[in-house]
Structures are given as C-alpha cells and as structure tokens.
Amino acid sequence: MFRKFLDYIFKYKGNMALVLSVVAGITTIDLILPFFSRQILNVYIPSKNSSAIINGGIIFLVLIIIYTILNFTQAYLGHIWGLRIHQDMRERAFKKLQVLPFDYFDKNKVGIILSRITSDLFVTSEMIHHGLEDVLTFLLVSVVGFILLLQINVSITLLIFAFIFMQLTATALARKHMQNIFRRAREKTSTVYAKLESSISAVRLTRAFANENRELEDFQKGAKLQEKSAKQTNFALASFSAVNNFFTLLLNIVILTISGIAVIKGKINYGDLLAYIVYFNLLMTPMKLIIRSFETIQEGWVSFIRFQELIDEPEPIKNTPNAVEVKEVKGDISFDNVTFTYESGTETVLKHFNLDIPAGKMVALVGPSGVGKTTIAQLIPRFYEITSGNIYIDKIDVRDYDLRSLRENIGYVQQDVVIFWGTIKDNIEYGKLGATDLEIVSAAKHAGIHDFIMSMPDGYNTFVGERGVKLSGGQKQRISLARIFLKNPRVLILDEATSALDNLTEAVIQENIEKLTKNRTVIVVAHRLSTIQQSDEIIVLGKEGIVESGSHNELIKNEEGHYFKLYNAQFNGFIGG
C-alpha cells in the first residue's frame, strides 16, 4: 500500500523536488541560527569584538528575510503539489467508476462513493501537503542536528537521542491501533453522508408523506454513531498527545539537568548550553507539528486506503485481447444456454436460458416481477457478465466485441429516465455527442417534444434543474426518446419505458416509440400488455424460464395459458398496470 502511495507522490517529481529543496533551505537556516548564536556567545562577546557582533546581526537579518520568502514558497508550492496529486487521484477514481460493474453500485450507496472521491481525497492531499513536509523537516533536523550536537558533547547527545528514540517507538506502536479507530470514524462519516445524500434526493417524497421528523431521527441516529466514533478518536488523540508532551517535558528537564551539571564541571560552556537548548527546541518543533497533525496524517492514510480500495476493485467486464469493433449491426440476437446469478445474491435469475431474436423483429418480454425480464435486457449490452453460456449478436459472442462500440450500437430506454443538470439541448445531445443543432431538432421532432421546447422562453437552452425537476414525467420520457432517435441504434431495448406514465401520455409517447422501432431489432420489457400487442413475438417468462411464446393473437386464444390470464387480469382490473 505504501508503495502505491509513493507512486502518486513521485509522479510529480518536479513539484516534489521544488518543495523538498525549499524545505531543505528552511531547515538549513534553522540549523545555522544556533551556530551563530553559539559563536557570538563563545567567541565574539568574550573577545569584545563589536564589529563581528554587528556583522552577525546583519547576517541574522538577511537569513530571516530569506527564511520568510522560503516559508511563503513552501506554503504555496506545497499546496500546488498536493492539489495536483488530489486532482490526479480524483480523476483516476472517476475513470474507475465509469468501468466498474453495476454490481458495485448495487452494493454501495452513492453517498459513500462520493465521500471516497471528495472528502477522503481532500484529507489525503492535506496529509501530503502538511504531514510529509513536517516529517521531512523532522528527519533533516534530526540528522544534521545530531551530527552538530555530537561535535559539542557525545555523551549528552546520545542520551538526548535515546529519549527521542523512545518517544518515536511509542508513536509507532500507537499508530496501528489508532489507524483502526480512524478507519471506523471515516466509515461512520461516510454513512452520514450517504443518509444526507439520500434525504436530499428524496426531499419531495419526504414532504409528500410528512415524514420530516422520521428523516431527522434517522439522521440523528447516524450522527450519534459518528459522534461516538469521534469521541473514541479524540480520546486516542488526547492520550497520544498527553504522552508525547510528557516525553517532551521530561526531555527538557533531562537536558537542563545534565547540561547544567556539565557547565558547572567545565565540560561545556554557556554557549554550548545555549546551542543544546536551541537545537533541542528546533528538533522538537517539527516533532510537535507531527504530533499535532497526527490526526491529519492518520485520517489521510486511512482515506488513502479507502481510495485505493476503490481503485483496486476488480473489473470483470473488460475487452478481450482480440476484441473486434462493431461496425454494421444487423441485430440477430441469440441467448445460448445462459445462466446468470447476481454477485450479491444467492438465487439464480436465469438458468440454461435460450432465446433467438431475429434481426429487425420486435420481441416483448412479459411475466411477473423477479423472473429476469430486465436482467435479460441488461445482459445484451454487457451491463453484467453472465455466469455461463453465450450471448451472440450477429453470431459473434458479445464478449468478443469491443465494449464501447457494442454499446454505441445499442439504444437503452429505461423506466427511470435520467436527466442531467443542464439544458434540454445538453440532455438530447447526450445521445450523440457533437451532434449538430439540426440533428438535435430533428430528433426532438421525432420524439414529439419539439413544440414543447419551443414554447419555453429559452427554447433548447432551457435549464431543466437537478434530475429534470422542472419537467413532467412525460416530458422527461420524450427527451430520453429524442436521445435514442439521435443515437439511431440498430438494436433498441425498451425497459418499462412508459410504465410510470398516465394512460393519455403513454398513448402519445407510444406513437413516437412505434416510429422509433421501425427497421430495428427491438426488445421490450413491459408490464402493460397494451403496449406490446403489435410485437412480432411475445415471450412469457416464469421462474422456470420461458413458459409461453407467440404473437398476441396466438397467445390470447389459449384460455389456459399464462398470457391469457395476465391479459384478462390486467384488463379486468384485478391487477394494476
């Protein structure tokens, strides 16, 4: 894990070299100042050399000016270094999310995912900027200071650094325990973020049911768990800080006692005593910073581990080494002995499933919930990887196609229409990035949404709000159809595309869908049987697989069949659409 962390740091060697050079310069001045102080006390004052003292003061002033400039440079360049690493990690995380299988999103809440690529990465960058600089300063001061103090008195120096070694050993022993505490704290924080994101997204539903108090109670429960975890974290930090302060004060007493006795016995002079005290405090300054920023360092490391867990998530859906580009798709689709089980579940959704869909035909999938209708639709563009068997498009296994080009040739319209923040034009253009205005308008006309768009004050540049909140369900659905018209795929999947609409709106949109389905291979997943009566073939699914198939007219004649019972129940009002 540490090697992976170093890979991110060393990626920006130029920034790192600049920051380290500046830190080295600051540390050098820190080490020079006690040397001049010792020289003035031991040499210039006893010899009454006024000019040397004045020159020393001038040198002090110049060093302080340089020191101030270097401190500013360190703060600025350090933030730039941390920012670039932060942006690099965030971009890599976002790219990873684009290729992770749907199983990952099925198992993880959006709020938790967001916390990993926002707050976790911010804390990590803070650790890089502050923690590593403090550690580097401490190491430089320790090594150089140790050498300089050895020249004054070996025995006292060895005793001082023996105490420092004991303090560092105690810090290292506490690290593992505190890392676990901080990890639990980050997880609790992510859970609170997830609840907050969920509540904000569902604010209209909350108010519709007057459940504001329930949402507040749930949030408070999560916040209390986070508070409990934070108390454990703060207790550990307070204990850690108290122990380190004890060691620091003890070491001060040891230095004063031993150095004072050494001065009385004539083994060192007052200048050497001052040098010891200054160098010791110089050494303790970065160490105190490390102790003070230990929370940032620990949180940063835990956050980096959580980030790396995301990056290390397996990607089961990948291109094969010899993947072929999808060029001209005819649309023959075949399921050959397909078995599929969701990773997070134990029940097999499809078992030795077989189905042939001829090119240019419209096939509808019907049946009760949970029999795999949507699963079949989502396996065609490889949203999930099948457990066994094969799925062919034009007699080529979908796993042998280039994944991007495969999906570019498949249009997918789902029940829960996704509308992005932006304009109507942005949302339609999503079907074919870079499309001309003429193409976008043509697609909107085919989807029956053009007149509505032109009735808006800003036309196609009208902002739709978060998740299209300013649009009705029918308007959202037509925009999603406009995307598909713009994309113009050879294979079209309609997954409950109109089930959330009222009958009148559905009837209007159904006309647009009929335009869309011409000369394409179409798979329709539907509960409302009125929308699929014109299908070339209707596949009735049950728990055991396909239980019935045929056209509407063929199936409706069999009064003992599943389709007849579904149709009769639906149109006689026993079950809802």
PDB file of N, CA and C in Angstrom, residues 255-337:
ATOM      1  N   ILE A 255      17.752  17.540  29.746  1.00  0.00           N
ATOM      2  CA  ILE A 255      18.757  18.380  29.082  1.00  0.00           C
ATOM      3  C   ILE A 255      19.269  19.471  30.025  1.00  0.00           C
ATOM      4  N   LEU A 256      18.342  20.160  30.682  1.00  0.00           N
ATOM      5  CA  LEU A 256      18.756  21.233  31.597  1.00  0.00           C
ATOM      6  C   LEU A 256      19.599  20.689  32.747  1.00  0.00           C
ATOM      7  N   THR A 257      19.195  19.529  33.286  1.00  0.00           N
ATOM      8  CA  THR A 257      19.922  18.951  34.427  1.00  0.00           C
ATOM      9  C   THR A 257      21.328  18.531  34.023  1.00  0.00           C
ATOM     10  N   ILE A 258      21.405  17.722  32.966  1.00  0.00           N
ATOM     11  CA  ILE A 258      22.705  17.186  32.546  1.00  0.00           C
ATOM     12  C   ILE A 258      23.608  18.303  32.034  1.00  0.00           C
ATOM     13  N   SER A 259      23.027  19.214  31.189  1.00  0.00           N
ATOM     14  CA  SER A 259      23.846  20.294  30.630  1.00  0.00           C
ATOM     15  C   SER A 259      24.302  21.252  31.723  1.00  0.00           C
ATOM     16  N   GLY A 260      23.418  21.509  32.709  1.00  0.00           N
ATOM     17  CA  GLY A 260      23.795  22.402  33.806  1.00  0.00           C
ATOM     18  C   GLY A 260      24.949  21.837  34.606  1.00  0.00           C
ATOM     19  N   ILE A 261      24.872  20.527  34.900  1.00  0.00           N
ATOM     20  CA  ILE A 261      25.978  19.877  35.632  1.00  0.00           C
ATOM     21  C   ILE A 261      27.259  19.925  34.810  1.00  0.00           C
ATOM     22  N   ALA A 262      27.110  19.717  33.462  1.00  0.00           N
ATOM     23  CA  ALA A 262      28.281  19.735  32.576  1.00  0.00           C
ATOM     24  C   ALA A 262      28.935  21.112  32.557  1.00  0.00           C
ATOM     25  N   VAL A 263      28.119  22.195  32.620  1.00  0.00           N
ATOM     26  CA  VAL A 263      28.667  23.554  32.651  1.00  0.00           C
ATOM     27  C   VAL A 263      29.428  23.788  33.956  1.00  0.00           C
ATOM     28  N   ILE A 264      28.830  23.356  35.081  1.00  0.00           N
ATOM     29  CA  ILE A 264      29.481  23.533  36.396  1.00  0.00           C
ATOM     30  C   ILE A 264      30.828  22.818  36.440  1.00  0.00           C
ATOM     31  N   LYS A 265      30.878  21.608  35.824  1.00  0.00           N
ATOM     32  CA  LYS A 265      32.113  20.829  35.835  1.00  0.00           C
ATOM     33  C   LYS A 265      33.094  21.266  34.754  1.00  0.00           C
ATOM     34  N   GLY A 266      32.668  22.262  33.937  1.00  0.00           N
ATOM     35  CA  GLY A 266      33.578  22.791  32.932  1.00  0.00           C
ATOM     36  C   GLY A 266      33.700  21.940  31.687  1.00  0.00           C
ATOM     37  N   LYS A 267      32.795  20.987  31.492  1.00  0.00           N
ATOM     38  CA  LYS A 267      32.863  20.138  30.294  1.00  0.00           C
ATOM     39  C   LYS A 267      32.291  20.847  29.065  1.00  0.00           C
ATOM     40  N   ILE A 268      31.355  21.778  29.296  1.00  0.00           N
ATOM     41  CA  ILE A 268      30.851  22.613  28.211  1.00  0.00           C
ATOM     42  C   ILE A 268      30.669  24.018  28.760  1.00  0.00           C
ATOM     43  N   ASN A 269      30.596  25.019  27.866  1.00  0.00           N
ATOM     44  CA  ASN A 269      30.410  26.394  28.317  1.00  0.00           C
ATOM     45  C   ASN A 269      28.970  26.845  28.081  1.00  0.00           C
ATOM     46  N   TYR A 270      28.709  28.119  28.417  1.00  0.00           N
ATOM     47  CA  TYR A 270      27.343  28.625  28.299  1.00  0.00           C
ATOM     48  C   TYR A 270      26.863  28.663  26.839  1.00  0.00           C
ATOM     49  N   GLY A 271      27.782  28.929  25.923  1.00  0.00           N
ATOM     50  CA  GLY A 271      27.413  28.930  24.502  1.00  0.00           C
ATOM     51  C   GLY A 271      26.961  27.552  24.055  1.00  0.00           C
ATOM     52  N   ASP A 272      27.696  26.523  24.533  1.00  0.00           N
ATOM     53  CA  ASP A 272      27.305  25.149  24.183  1.00  0.00           C
ATOM     54  C   ASP A 272      25.965  24.789  24.808  1.00  0.00           C
ATOM     55  N   LEU A 273      25.742  25.282  26.043  1.00  0.00           N
ATOM     56  CA  LEU A 273      24.461  25.032  26.711  1.00  0.00           C
ATOM     57  C   LEU A 273      23.312  25.643  25.901  1.00  0.00           C
ATOM     58  N   LEU A 274      23.535  26.888  25.428  1.00  0.00           N
ATOM     59  CA  LEU A 274      22.513  27.549  24.617  1.00  0.00           C
ATOM     60  C   LEU A 274      22.271  26.765  23.323  1.00  0.00           C
ATOM     61  N   ALA A 275      23.366  26.301  22.714  1.00  0.00           N
ATOM     62  CA  ALA A 275      23.239  25.542  21.469  1.00  0.00           C
ATOM     63  C   ALA A 275      22.420  24.276  21.686  1.00  0.00           C
ATOM     64  N   TYR A 276      22.665  23.595  22.786  1.00  0.00           N
ATOM     65  CA  TYR A 276      21.894  22.380  23.091  1.00  0.00           C
ATOM     66  C   TYR A 276      20.408  22.696  23.227  1.00  0.00           C
ATOM     67  N   ILE A 277      20.121  23.755  23.978  1.00  0.00           N
ATOM     68  CA  ILE A 277      18.718  24.109  24.214  1.00  0.00           C
ATOM     69  C   ILE A 277      18.028  24.522  22.906  1.00  0.00           C
ATOM     70  N   VAL A 278      18.741  25.335  22.089  1.00  0.00           N
ATOM     71  CA  VAL A 278      18.154  25.807  20.820  1.00  0.00           C
ATOM     72  C   VAL A 278      17.953  24.645  19.859  1.00  0.00           C
ATOM     73  N   TYR A 279      18.987  23.796  19.731  1.00  0.00           N
ATOM     74  CA  TYR A 279      18.872  22.655  18.810  1.00  0.00           C
ATOM     75  C   TYR A 279      17.771  21.691  19.265  1.00  0.00           C
ATOM     76  N   PHE A 280      17.649  21.524  20.561  1.00  0.00           N
ATOM     77  CA  PHE A 280      16.618  20.629  21.070  1.00  0.00           C
ATOM     78  C   PHE A 280      15.227  21.177  20.723  1.00  0.00           C
ATOM     79  N   ASN A 281      15.032  22.481  20.985  1.00  0.00           N
ATOM     80  CA  ASN A 281      13.730  23.081  20.660  1.00  0.00           C
ATOM     81  C   ASN A 281      13.481  23.099  19.153  1.00  0.00           C
ATOM     82  N   LEU A 282      14.568  23.256  18.393  1.00  0.00           N
ATOM     83  CA  LEU A 282      14.462  23.190  16.936  1.00  0.00           C
ATOM     84  C   LEU A 282      14.012  21.799  16.505  1.00  0.00           C
ATOM     85  N   LEU A 283      14.540  20.795  17.163  1.00  0.00           N
ATOM     86  CA  LEU A 283      14.185  19.413  16.860  1.00  0.00           C
ATOM     87  C   LEU A 283      12.757  19.115  17.282  1.00  0.00           C
ATOM     88  N   MET A 284      12.348  19.694  18.398  1.00  0.00           N
ATOM     89  CA  MET A 284      11.009  19.423  18.928  1.00  0.00           C
ATOM     90  C   MET A 284       9.911  20.121  18.120  1.00  0.00           C
ATOM     91  N   THR A 285      10.252  21.241  17.439  1.00  0.00           N
ATOM     92  CA  THR A 285       9.227  21.980  16.699  1.00  0.00           C
ATOM     93  C   THR A 285       8.555  21.123  15.621  1.00  0.00           C
ATOM     94  N   PRO A 286       9.330  20.497  14.694  1.00  0.00           N
ATOM     95  CA  PRO A 286       8.668  19.638  13.705  1.00  0.00           C
ATOM     96  C   PRO A 286       8.027  18.403  14.330  1.00  0.00           C
ATOM     97  N   MET A 287       8.647  17.929  15.438  1.00  0.00           N
ATOM     98  CA  MET A 287       8.067  16.753  16.093  1.00  0.00           C
ATOM     99  C   MET A 287       6.717  17.109  16.713  1.00  0.00           C
ATOM    100  N   LYS A 288       6.614  18.304  17.306  1.00  0.00           N
ATOM    101  CA  LYS A 288       5.335  18.746  17.853  1.00  0.00           C
ATOM    102  C   LYS A 288       4.311  18.926  16.737  1.00  0.00           C
ATOM    103  N   LEU A 289       4.787  19.425  15.586  1.00  0.00           N
ATOM    104  CA  LEU A 289       3.876  19.582  14.448  1.00  0.00           C
ATOM    105  C   LEU A 289       3.345  18.228  13.986  1.00  0.00           C
ATOM    106  N   ILE A 290       4.236  17.231  13.981  1.00  0.00           N
ATOM    107  CA  ILE A 290       3.817  15.883  13.585  1.00  0.00           C
ATOM    108  C   ILE A 290       2.782  15.356  14.566  1.00  0.00           C
ATOM    109  N   ILE A 291       3.058  15.553  15.854  1.00  0.00           N
ATOM    110  CA  ILE A 291       2.116  15.092  16.880  1.00  0.00           C
ATOM    111  C   ILE A 291       0.789  15.838  16.762  1.00  0.00           C
ATOM    112  N   ARG A 292       0.885  17.161  16.536  1.00  0.00           N
ATOM    113  CA  ARG A 292      -0.324  17.975  16.427  1.00  0.00           C
ATOM    114  C   ARG A 292      -1.125  17.598  15.178  1.00  0.00           C
ATOM    115  N   SER A 293      -0.410  17.289  14.097  1.00  0.00           N
ATOM    116  CA  SER A 293      -1.094  16.922  12.849  1.00  0.00           C
ATOM    117  C   SER A 293      -1.234  15.412  12.703  1.00  0.00           C
ATOM    118  N   PHE A 294      -1.069  14.707  13.819  1.00  0.00           N
ATOM    119  CA  PHE A 294      -1.173  13.245  13.756  1.00  0.00           C
ATOM    120  C   PHE A 294      -2.562  12.826  13.298  1.00  0.00           C
ATOM    121  N   GLU A 295      -3.570  13.597  13.714  1.00  0.00           N
ATOM    122  CA  GLU A 295      -4.939  13.298  13.278  1.00  0.00           C
ATOM    123  C   GLU A 295      -5.036  13.405  11.759  1.00  0.00           C
ATOM    124  N   THR A 296      -4.445  14.472  11.196  1.00  0.00           N
ATOM    125  CA  THR A 296      -4.473  14.650   9.742  1.00  0.00           C
ATOM    126  C   THR A 296      -3.728  13.531   9.037  1.00  0.00           C
ATOM    127  N   ILE A 297      -2.583  13.144   9.605  1.00  0.00           N
ATOM    128  CA  ILE A 297      -1.788  12.081   8.997  1.00  0.00           C
ATOM    129  C   ILE A 297      -2.540  10.757   9.048  1.00  0.00           C
ATOM    130  N   GLN A 298      -3.118  10.440  10.205  1.00  0.00           N
ATOM    131  CA  GLN A 298      -3.850   9.180  10.344  1.00  0.00           C
ATOM    132  C   GLN A 298      -5.102   9.165   9.470  1.00  0.00           C
ATOM    133  N   GLU A 299      -5.858  10.265   9.496  1.00  0.00           N
ATOM    134  CA  GLU A 299      -7.055  10.347   8.666  1.00  0.00           C
ATOM    135  C   GLU A 299      -6.683  10.284   7.188  1.00  0.00           C
ATOM    136  N   GLY A 300      -5.585  10.961   6.843  1.00  0.00           N
ATOM    137  CA  GLY A 300      -5.139  10.951   5.452  1.00  0.00           C
ATOM    138  C   GLY A 300      -4.754   9.565   4.984  1.00  0.00           C
ATOM    139  N   TRP A 301      -4.063   8.821   5.845  1.00  0.00           N
ATOM    140  CA  TRP A 301      -3.646   7.475   5.465  1.00  0.00           C
ATOM    141  C   TRP A 301      -4.850   6.551   5.342  1.00  0.00           C
ATOM    142  N   VAL A 302      -5.768   6.648   6.299  1.00  0.00           N
ATOM    143  CA  VAL A 302      -6.987   5.832   6.224  1.00  0.00           C
ATOM    144  C   VAL A 302      -7.789   6.196   4.974  1.00  0.00           C
ATOM    145  N   SER A 303      -7.874   7.490   4.670  1.00  0.00           N
ATOM    146  CA  SER A 303      -8.601   7.940   3.481  1.00  0.00           C
ATOM    147  C   SER A 303      -7.936   7.420   2.218  1.00  0.00           C
ATOM    148  N   PHE A 304      -6.592   7.406   2.211  1.00  0.00           N
ATOM    149  CA  PHE A 304      -5.896   6.875   1.034  1.00  0.00           C
ATOM    150  C   PHE A 304      -6.183   5.384   0.870  1.00  0.00           C
ATOM    151  N   ILE A 305      -6.232   4.646   1.970  1.00  0.00           N
ATOM    152  CA  ILE A 305      -6.540   3.217   1.898  1.00  0.00           C
ATOM    153  C   ILE A 305      -7.939   3.008   1.326  1.00  0.00           C
ATOM    154  N   ARG A 306      -8.903   3.826   1.774  1.00  0.00           N
ATOM    155  CA  ARG A 306     -10.274   3.715   1.275  1.00  0.00           C
ATOM    156  C   ARG A 306     -10.323   4.061  -0.214  1.00  0.00           C
ATOM    157  N   PHE A 307      -9.565   5.067  -0.621  1.00  0.00           N
ATOM    158  CA  PHE A 307      -9.485   5.421  -2.039  1.00  0.00           C
ATOM    159  C   PHE A 307      -8.882   4.277  -2.845  1.00  0.00           C
ATOM    160  N   GLN A 308      -7.796   3.701  -2.321  1.00  0.00           N
ATOM    161  CA  GLN A 308      -7.114   2.633  -3.049  1.00  0.00           C
ATOM    162  C   GLN A 308      -7.985   1.380  -3.152  1.00  0.00           C
ATOM    163  N   GLU A 309      -8.844   1.166  -2.158  1.00  0.00           N
ATOM    164  CA  GLU A 309      -9.787   0.042  -2.236  1.00  0.00           C
ATOM    165  C   GLU A 309     -10.712   0.203  -3.434  1.00  0.00           C
ATOM    166  N   LEU A 310     -11.119   1.441  -3.692  1.00  0.00           N
ATOM    167  CA  LEU A 310     -11.941   1.716  -4.876  1.00  0.00           C
ATOM    168  C   LEU A 310     -11.151   1.441  -6.152  1.00  0.00           C
ATOM    169  N   ILE A 311      -9.907   1.921  -6.206  1.00  0.00           N
ATOM    170  CA  ILE A 311      -9.082   1.728  -7.398  1.00  0.00           C
ATOM    171  C   ILE A 311      -8.790   0.248  -7.637  1.00  0.00           C
ATOM    172  N   ASP A 312      -8.670  -0.520  -6.559  1.00  0.00           N
ATOM    173  CA  ASP A 312      -8.337  -1.941  -6.676  1.00  0.00           C
ATOM    174  C   ASP A 312      -9.556  -2.835  -6.911  1.00  0.00           C
ATOM    175  N   GLU A 313     -10.749  -2.238  -6.971  1.00  0.00           N
ATOM    176  CA  GLU A 313     -11.947  -3.034  -7.247  1.00  0.00           C
ATOM    177  C   GLU A 313     -11.775  -3.767  -8.582  1.00  0.00           C
ATOM    178  N   PRO A 314     -12.101  -5.057  -8.622  1.00  0.00           N
ATOM    179  CA  PRO A 314     -11.945  -5.810  -9.876  1.00  0.00           C
ATOM    180  C   PRO A 314     -12.891  -5.310 -10.960  1.00  0.00           C
ATOM    181  N   GLU A 315     -12.444  -5.424 -12.191  1.00  0.00           N
ATOM    182  CA  GLU A 315     -13.254  -5.037 -13.347  1.00  0.00           C
ATOM    183  C   GLU A 315     -13.539  -6.290 -14.181  1.00  0.00           C
ATOM    184  N   PRO A 316     -14.600  -7.027 -13.834  1.00  0.00           N
ATOM    185  CA  PRO A 316     -14.862  -8.280 -14.560  1.00  0.00           C
ATOM    186  C   PRO A 316     -15.279  -8.071 -16.005  1.00  0.00           C
ATOM    187  N   ILE A 317     -15.851  -6.891 -16.301  1.00  0.00           N
ATOM    188  CA  ILE A 317     -16.311  -6.646 -17.671  1.00  0.00           C
ATOM    189  C   ILE A 317     -15.251  -5.830 -18.403  1.00  0.00           C
ATOM    190  N   LYS A 318     -14.450  -6.528 -19.183  1.00  0.00           N
ATOM    191  CA  LYS A 318     -13.360  -5.894 -19.921  1.00  0.00           C
ATOM    192  C   LYS A 318     -13.366  -6.393 -21.358  1.00  0.00           C
ATOM    193  N   ASN A 319     -12.626  -5.688 -22.198  1.00  0.00           N
ATOM    194  CA  ASN A 319     -12.427  -6.158 -23.562  1.00  0.00           C
ATOM    195  C   ASN A 319     -11.487  -7.358 -23.572  1.00  0.00           C
ATOM    196  N   THR A 320     -11.762  -8.311 -24.426  1.00  0.00           N
ATOM    197  CA  THR A 320     -10.837  -9.420 -24.627  1.00  0.00           C
ATOM    198  C   THR A 320      -9.646  -8.901 -25.433  1.00  0.00           C
ATOM    199  N   PRO A 321      -8.515  -9.597 -25.397  1.00  0.00           N
ATOM    200  CA  PRO A 321      -7.329  -9.116 -26.128  1.00  0.00           C
ATOM    201  C   PRO A 321      -7.578  -8.877 -27.614  1.00  0.00           C
ATOM    202  N   ASN A 322      -8.442  -9.686 -28.227  1.00  0.00           N
ATOM    203  CA  ASN A 322      -8.696  -9.564 -29.666  1.00  0.00           C
ATOM    204  C   ASN A 322     -10.113  -9.059 -29.949  1.00  0.00           C
ATOM    205  N   ALA A 323     -10.591  -8.147 -29.103  1.00  0.00           N
ATOM    206  CA  ALA A 323     -11.948  -7.633 -29.270  1.00  0.00           C
ATOM    207  C   ALA A 323     -12.099  -6.921 -30.613  1.00  0.00           C
ATOM    208  N   VAL A 324     -13.243  -7.154 -31.261  1.00  0.00           N
ATOM    209  CA  VAL A 324     -13.480  -6.587 -32.592  1.00  0.00           C
ATOM    210  C   VAL A 324     -14.444  -5.410 -32.484  1.00  0.00           C
ATOM    211  N   GLU A 325     -14.253  -4.436 -33.359  1.00  0.00           N
ATOM    212  CA  GLU A 325     -15.141  -3.285 -33.402  1.00  0.00           C
ATOM    213  C   GLU A 325     -16.474  -3.683 -34.031  1.00  0.00           C
ATOM    214  N   VAL A 326     -17.563  -3.172 -33.445  1.00  0.00           N
ATOM    215  CA  VAL A 326     -18.887  -3.376 -34.027  1.00  0.00           C
ATOM    216  C   VAL A 326     -19.063  -2.338 -35.135  1.00  0.00           C
ATOM    217  N   LYS A 327     -19.285  -2.807 -36.346  1.00  0.00           N
ATOM    218  CA  LYS A 327     -19.431  -1.878 -37.470  1.00  0.00           C
ATOM    219  C   LYS A 327     -20.893  -1.789 -37.907  1.00  0.00           C
ATOM    220  N   GLU A 328     -21.314  -2.648 -38.789  1.00  0.00           N
ATOM    221  CA  GLU A 328     -22.700  -2.633 -39.237  1.00  0.00           C
ATOM    222  C   GLU A 328     -23.445  -3.788 -38.584  1.00  0.00           C
ATOM    223  N   VAL A 329     -24.276  -3.455 -37.612  1.00  0.00           N
ATOM    224  CA  VAL A 329     -25.019  -4.475 -36.884  1.00  0.00           C
ATOM    225  C   VAL A 329     -26.327  -4.774 -37.609  1.00  0.00           C
ATOM    226  N   LYS A 330     -26.584  -6.062 -37.820  1.00  0.00           N
ATOM    227  CA  LYS A 330     -27.878  -6.469 -38.378  1.00  0.00           C
ATOM    228  C   LYS A 330     -28.912  -6.590 -37.266  1.00  0.00           C
ATOM    229  N   GLY A 331     -28.500  -7.184 -36.136  1.00  0.00           N
ATOM    230  CA  GLY A 331     -29.390  -7.248 -34.992  1.00  0.00           C
ATOM    231  C   GLY A 331     -29.903  -8.622 -34.638  1.00  0.00           C
ATOM    232  N   ASP A 332     -29.280  -9.676 -35.179  1.00  0.00           N
ATOM    233  CA  ASP A 332     -29.634 -11.037 -34.744  1.00  0.00           C
ATOM    234  C   ASP A 332     -29.106 -11.250 -33.332  1.00  0.00           C
ATOM    235  N   ILE A 333     -29.979 -11.592 -32.399  1.00  0.00           N
ATOM    236  CA  ILE A 333     -29.570 -11.795 -31.012  1.00  0.00           C
ATOM    237  C   ILE A 333     -29.945 -13.202 -30.587  1.00  0.00           C
ATOM    238  N   SER A 334     -29.007 -13.870 -29.921  1.00  0.00           N
ATOM    239  CA  SER A 334     -29.253 -15.256 -29.504  1.00  0.00           C
ATOM    240  C   SER A 334     -28.683 -15.499 -28.113  1.00  0.00           C
ATOM    241  N   PHE A 335     -29.533 -16.033 -27.220  1.00  0.00           N
ATOM    242  CA  PHE A 335     -29.102 -16.494 -25.899  1.00  0.00           C
ATOM    243  C   PHE A 335     -28.934 -18.009 -25.976  1.00  0.00           C
ATOM    244  N   ASP A 336     -27.721 -18.469 -25.706  1.00  0.00           N
ATOM    245  CA  ASP A 336     -27.427 -19.897 -25.820  1.00  0.00           C
ATOM    246  C   ASP A 336     -27.039 -20.463 -24.460  1.00  0.00           C
ATOM    247  N   ASN A 337     -27.992 -21.169 -23.826  1.00  0.00           N
ATOM    248  CA  ASN A 337     -27.725 -21.873 -22.572  1.00  0.00           C
ATOM    249  C   ASN A 337     -27.154 -20.926 -21.498  1.00  0.00           C
TER     250      ASN A 337
END
